[in-house]
mmCIF file of C-alpha atoms in Angstrom:
data_model
loop_
_atom_site.group_PDB
_atom_site.id
_atom_site.type_symbol
_atom_site.label_atom_id
_atom_site.label_comp_id
_atom_site.label_asym_id
_atom_site.label_seq_id
_atom_site.Cartn_x
_atom_site.Cartn_y
_atom_site.Cartn_z
ATOM 1 C CA MET A 1 -9.996 -14.563 17.441
ATOM 2 C CA LYS A 2 -11.173 -17.503 15.308
ATOM 3 C CA PHE A 3 -13.137 -16.170 12.351
ATOM 4 C CA THR A 4 -16.195 -18.131 11.269
ATOM 5 C CA ARG A 5 -18.077 -15.576 9.193
ATOM 6 C CA VAL A 6 -15.530 -13.278 7.582
ATOM 7 C CA PHE A 7 -14.946 -13.452 3.839
ATOM 8 C CA LEU A 8 -12.409 -11.804 1.539
ATOM 9 C CA GLU A 9 -14.678 -10.457 -1.182
ATOM 10 C CA ALA A 10 -12.277 -8.655 -3.515
ATOM 11 C CA ILE A 11 -8.916 -6.948 -3.927
ATOM 12 C CA GLY A 12 -8.355 -3.938 -6.161
ATOM 13 C CA TYR A 13 -5.114 -2.178 -6.984
ATOM 14 C CA GLU A 14 -3.815 0.958 -8.663
ATOM 15 C CA LEU A 15 -0.359 1.228 -10.240
ATOM 16 C CA PRO A 16 1.494 4.437 -11.151
ATOM 17 C CA GLN A 17 2.332 5.010 -14.799
ATOM 18 C CA HIS A 18 5.964 6.029 -14.268
ATOM 19 C CA ILE A 19 8.290 3.012 -14.532
ATOM 20 C CA VAL A 20 11.702 3.227 -12.835
ATOM 21 C CA THR A 21 14.159 0.516 -13.825
ATOM 22 C CA SER A 22 17.038 -0.769 -11.740
ATOM 23 C CA SER A 23 19.356 0.219 -14.583
ATOM 24 C CA TRP A 24 18.121 3.837 -14.340
ATOM 25 C CA ILE A 25 18.869 3.884 -10.603
ATOM 26 C CA GLU A 26 22.348 2.553 -11.330
ATOM 27 C CA GLU A 27 22.864 5.373 -13.823
ATOM 28 C CA GLN A 28 22.207 7.823 -10.977
ATOM 29 C CA LEU A 29 24.722 5.899 -8.867
ATOM 30 C CA ALA A 30 27.365 5.770 -11.624
ATOM 31 C CA PRO A 31 30.001 7.803 -9.692
ATOM 32 C CA LEU A 32 29.639 5.441 -6.719
ATOM 33 C CA TYR A 33 29.802 2.364 -8.939
ATOM 34 C CA ARG A 34 33.033 3.614 -10.498
ATOM 35 C CA LYS A 35 34.540 4.382 -7.098
ATOM 36 C CA LEU A 36 33.645 0.952 -5.691
ATOM 37 C CA HIS A 37 34.445 -0.874 -8.955
ATOM 38 C CA LEU A 38 30.914 -2.249 -9.204
ATOM 39 C CA GLN A 39 29.630 -3.614 -12.490
ATOM 40 C CA PRO A 40 26.243 -2.470 -13.861
ATOM 41 C CA GLY A 41 23.461 -4.939 -13.175
ATOM 42 C CA GLN A 42 24.301 -5.468 -9.507
ATOM 43 C CA LEU A 43 21.058 -3.953 -8.232
ATOM 44 C CA GLU A 44 18.850 -6.294 -10.242
ATOM 45 C CA ALA A 45 21.107 -9.269 -9.547
ATOM 46 C CA LEU A 46 21.090 -8.693 -5.783
ATOM 47 C CA THR A 47 17.388 -7.841 -5.413
ATOM 48 C CA GLY A 48 15.713 -9.628 -8.317
ATOM 49 C CA ILE A 49 13.879 -6.393 -9.151
ATOM 50 C CA ARG A 50 13.976 -5.147 -12.736
ATOM 51 C CA GLU A 51 11.581 -2.236 -12.315
ATOM 52 C CA ARG A 52 9.326 -0.472 -9.848
ATOM 53 C CA ARG A 53 6.702 2.285 -10.173
ATOM 54 C CA TRP A 54 6.597 5.879 -8.958
ATOM 55 C CA TRP A 55 3.632 8.217 -8.633
ATOM 56 C CA GLY A 56 3.808 11.719 -10.058
ATOM 57 C CA HIS A 57 5.170 14.532 -7.898
ATOM 58 C CA HIS A 58 1.732 15.800 -6.858
ATOM 59 C CA HIS A 59 -0.150 12.559 -6.239
ATOM 60 C CA ILE A 60 -2.427 12.191 -3.203
ATOM 61 C CA ASN A 61 -2.281 8.891 -1.326
ATOM 62 C CA ALA A 62 -5.943 8.938 -0.325
ATOM 63 C CA VAL A 63 -7.119 9.508 -3.899
ATOM 64 C CA GLU A 64 -5.111 6.580 -5.268
ATOM 65 C CA ALA A 65 -6.198 4.350 -2.372
ATOM 66 C CA ALA A 66 -9.827 5.259 -3.055
ATOM 67 C CA LYS A 67 -9.414 4.324 -6.731
ATOM 68 C CA ALA A 68 -8.187 0.887 -5.688
ATOM 69 C CA ALA A 69 -11.063 0.534 -3.215
ATOM 70 C CA LYS A 70 -13.615 1.436 -5.891
ATOM 71 C CA LYS A 71 -12.163 -1.227 -8.183
ATOM 72 C CA ALA A 72 -12.481 -3.807 -5.418
ATOM 73 C CA LEU A 73 -16.038 -2.762 -4.567
ATOM 74 C CA ALA A 74 -17.015 -2.997 -8.230
ATOM 75 C CA GLU A 75 -16.148 -6.708 -8.108
ATOM 76 C CA THR A 76 -18.697 -7.332 -5.338
ATOM 77 C CA ASP A 77 -22.443 -7.049 -4.764
ATOM 78 C CA ILE A 78 -21.878 -4.871 -1.700
ATOM 79 C CA PRO A 79 -23.474 -1.400 -1.787
ATOM 80 C CA VAL A 80 -21.293 1.385 -0.427
ATOM 81 C CA GLU A 81 -24.017 2.085 2.145
ATOM 82 C CA ASP A 82 -23.168 -1.240 3.798
ATOM 83 C CA ILE A 83 -19.499 -0.385 4.346
ATOM 84 C CA GLY A 84 -19.260 -0.123 8.108
ATOM 85 C CA ALA A 85 -15.546 0.652 8.439
ATOM 86 C CA VAL A 86 -12.723 2.122 6.354
ATOM 87 C CA VAL A 87 -9.173 1.494 7.586
ATOM 88 C CA TYR A 88 -6.096 3.052 5.968
ATOM 89 C CA GLY A 89 -3.022 0.909 6.667
ATOM 90 C CA GLY A 90 -0.307 2.477 4.524
ATOM 91 C CA VAL A 91 3.069 3.658 5.797
ATOM 92 C CA CYS A 92 2.722 6.779 3.643
ATOM 93 C CA ARG A 93 -0.030 9.142 4.751
ATOM 94 C CA ASP A 94 -1.161 12.509 3.444
ATOM 95 C CA ASN A 95 -1.429 13.919 6.967
ATOM 96 C CA TYR A 96 -1.690 12.771 10.551
ATOM 97 C CA GLU A 97 -4.823 14.699 11.392
ATOM 98 C CA PRO A 98 -7.422 14.248 10.113
ATOM 99 C CA ALA A 99 -6.726 10.608 9.283
ATOM 100 C CA THR A 100 -5.926 9.781 5.663
ATOM 101 C CA ALA A 101 -8.825 7.313 5.899
ATOM 102 C CA CYS A 102 -11.165 10.306 6.229
ATOM 103 C CA HIS A 103 -10.247 11.466 2.730
ATOM 104 C CA VAL A 104 -10.637 7.925 1.383
ATOM 105 C CA ALA A 105 -14.065 7.645 3.009
ATOM 106 C CA ALA A 106 -15.116 10.946 1.453
ATOM 107 C CA GLU A 107 -13.995 9.741 -1.986
ATOM 108 C CA LEU A 108 -16.029 6.542 -1.515
ATOM 109 C CA LYS A 109 -19.045 8.460 -0.172
ATOM 110 C CA VAL A 110 -19.636 6.079 2.725
ATOM 111 C CA ARG A 111 -22.244 6.757 5.415
ATOM 112 C CA ALA A 112 -21.572 9.277 8.177
ATOM 113 C CA GLU A 113 -21.845 6.431 10.705
ATOM 114 C CA THR A 114 -18.976 4.476 9.114
ATOM 115 C CA ALA A 115 -16.001 3.896 11.430
ATOM 116 C CA ILE A 116 -12.868 5.512 9.982
ATOM 117 C CA CYS A 117 -9.255 5.258 11.156
ATOM 118 C CA ASP A 118 -5.603 4.972 10.181
ATOM 119 C CA VAL A 119 -3.499 2.036 11.385
ATOM 120 C CA SER A 120 0.280 2.463 11.405
ATOM 121 C CA ASN A 121 2.548 -0.560 11.789
ATOM 122 C CA ALA A 122 5.238 -0.400 9.097
ATOM 123 C CA CYS A 123 4.679 -3.053 6.413
ATOM 124 C CA LEU A 124 2.016 -4.805 8.510
ATOM 125 C CA GLY A 125 -0.458 -1.915 8.570
ATOM 126 C CA ALA A 126 -2.752 -3.361 5.897
ATOM 127 C CA MET A 127 -2.728 -6.778 7.575
ATOM 128 C CA ASN A 128 -3.601 -5.168 10.909
ATOM 129 C CA GLY A 129 -6.415 -3.359 9.125
ATOM 130 C CA ILE A 130 -7.745 -6.665 7.787
ATOM 131 C CA ILE A 131 -7.769 -8.114 11.315
ATOM 132 C CA ASP A 132 -9.515 -4.989 12.646
ATOM 133 C CA ILE A 133 -12.269 -5.198 10.019
ATOM 134 C CA ALA A 134 -12.544 -8.975 10.476
ATOM 135 C CA ASN A 135 -13.022 -8.565 14.226
ATOM 136 C CA ARG A 136 -15.810 -6.031 13.668
ATOM 137 C CA ILE A 137 -17.550 -8.384 11.236
ATOM 138 C CA GLU A 138 -17.150 -11.454 13.452
ATOM 139 C CA LEU A 139 -18.604 -9.542 16.412
ATOM 140 C CA GLY A 140 -21.588 -8.491 14.313
ATOM 141 C CA GLN A 141 -20.763 -4.785 14.530
ATOM 142 C CA ILE A 142 -20.630 -4.335 10.737
ATOM 143 C CA LYS A 143 -21.548 -6.338 7.634
ATOM 144 C CA ALA A 144 -18.655 -5.208 5.450
ATOM 145 C CA GLY A 145 -15.548 -3.044 5.501
ATOM 146 C CA ILE A 146 -12.641 -1.870 3.382
ATOM 147 C CA VAL A 147 -8.907 -1.792 4.090
ATOM 148 C CA VAL A 148 -6.833 0.513 1.889
ATOM 149 C CA ALA A 149 -3.195 1.503 1.561
ATOM 150 C CA CYS A 150 -1.071 3.596 -0.756
ATOM 151 C CA GLU A 151 2.710 3.698 -0.759
ATOM 152 C CA THR A 152 5.124 5.993 -2.544
ATOM 153 C CA ALA A 153 8.849 5.337 -2.918
ATOM 154 C CA ARG A 154 9.978 8.305 -5.023
ATOM 155 C CA ASP A 155 11.166 10.617 -2.251
ATOM 156 C CA ILE A 156 12.903 8.052 -0.062
ATOM 157 C CA THR A 157 14.669 6.494 -3.059
ATOM 158 C CA GLN A 158 15.921 9.840 -4.345
ATOM 159 C CA ILE A 159 17.071 10.874 -0.872
ATOM 160 C CA MET A 160 18.927 7.588 -0.422
ATOM 161 C CA ILE A 161 20.586 7.846 -3.847
ATOM 162 C CA GLN A 162 21.967 11.238 -2.820
ATOM 163 C CA ARG A 163 23.175 9.874 0.530
ATOM 164 C CA MET A 164 24.856 6.897 -1.137
ATOM 165 C CA LEU A 165 26.731 9.272 -3.430
ATOM 166 C CA GLU A 166 27.759 11.449 -0.488
ATOM 167 C CA GLU A 167 28.870 8.567 1.753
ATOM 168 C CA GLY A 168 30.670 6.751 -1.044
ATOM 169 C CA THR A 169 31.452 3.574 0.910
ATOM 170 C CA MET A 170 30.716 -0.095 0.348
ATOM 171 C CA GLU A 171 29.421 -0.343 3.904
ATOM 172 C CA PHE A 172 26.765 2.301 3.316
ATOM 173 C CA PHE A 173 25.932 0.822 -0.092
ATOM 174 C CA LYS A 174 25.100 -2.479 1.624
ATOM 175 C CA GLN A 175 23.040 -0.746 4.309
ATOM 176 C CA ALA A 176 21.083 1.328 1.794
ATOM 177 C CA LEU A 177 20.469 -1.388 -0.780
ATOM 178 C CA ALA A 178 17.094 -2.434 0.656
ATOM 179 C CA THR A 179 15.755 1.082 0.117
ATOM 180 C CA MET A 180 16.238 0.629 -3.626
ATOM 181 C CA THR A 181 13.693 -2.213 -3.631
ATOM 182 C CA GLY A 182 10.747 0.010 -2.698
ATOM 183 C CA GLY A 183 8.005 0.834 -5.170
ATOM 184 C CA SER A 184 4.688 2.674 -5.299
ATOM 185 C CA GLY A 185 1.130 1.394 -5.537
ATOM 186 C CA ALA A 186 -2.278 1.325 -3.893
ATOM 187 C CA CYS A 187 -4.653 -1.438 -2.854
ATOM 188 C CA GLY A 188 -8.206 -1.860 -1.635
ATOM 189 C CA ILE A 189 -9.403 -4.982 0.198
ATOM 190 C CA VAL A 190 -13.104 -5.666 0.776
ATOM 191 C CA LEU A 191 -14.251 -7.983 3.574
ATOM 192 C CA SER A 192 -17.805 -9.042 4.400
ATOM 193 C CA ASP A 193 -19.912 -11.378 6.518
ATOM 194 C CA GLY A 194 -20.752 -13.480 3.459
ATOM 195 C CA SER A 195 -24.385 -12.382 3.261
ATOM 196 C CA TYR A 196 -24.043 -11.032 -0.273
ATOM 197 C CA GLY A 197 -24.453 -12.806 -3.596
ATOM 198 C CA HIS A 198 -20.754 -13.196 -4.266
ATOM 199 C CA LYS A 199 -18.824 -14.875 -1.479
ATOM 200 C CA GLY A 200 -15.025 -14.974 -1.557
ATOM 201 C CA PRO A 201 -12.699 -17.216 0.469
ATOM 202 C CA ARG A 202 -13.312 -17.316 4.209
ATOM 203 C CA LEU A 203 -10.690 -16.072 6.649
ATOM 204 C CA ALA A 204 -9.710 -19.084 8.717
ATOM 205 C CA CYS A 205 -7.211 -17.635 11.206
#
């Protein structure tokens, strides 16, 4: 669909406090590095990533996503009552049923009539959510909507570190390297029909 009246109003984000450096990950992989005769610094050199963030052990994806959404909303003139749809597009979800978006919507205190759903499509979930909201706005079904996502990399990184140590081969090291690039964070993206005081860039696709 060609969008003629969909505007990106604001983006908000939330970052975890816990910083995990590539050098710390390599310390956990020290036995493997010694076995494969790898020099420290390879992870940062190969990925370009010096550090990433992790949430605490008991974080809730929906809560962090809602914080990001509230930050984004605060940058606009859009009242929460006008939010016609909330889409959660993260890979990481708190549960499958009810949708994680339900918890986000409750945190935001949107109207009971607001459309709420999760969209799952790997790294493209948030983008699919943007298109979903944009379609609703272009068709005149809603005036504004929010796309949210929250990702957490702690568990998968720790699991992969253990597997790399157990496998102990260069082949598996190469296969698992991409997992070490993951980080944690949350975002909130507000879209509207442009009828509010502040108007962001228009979606042209």
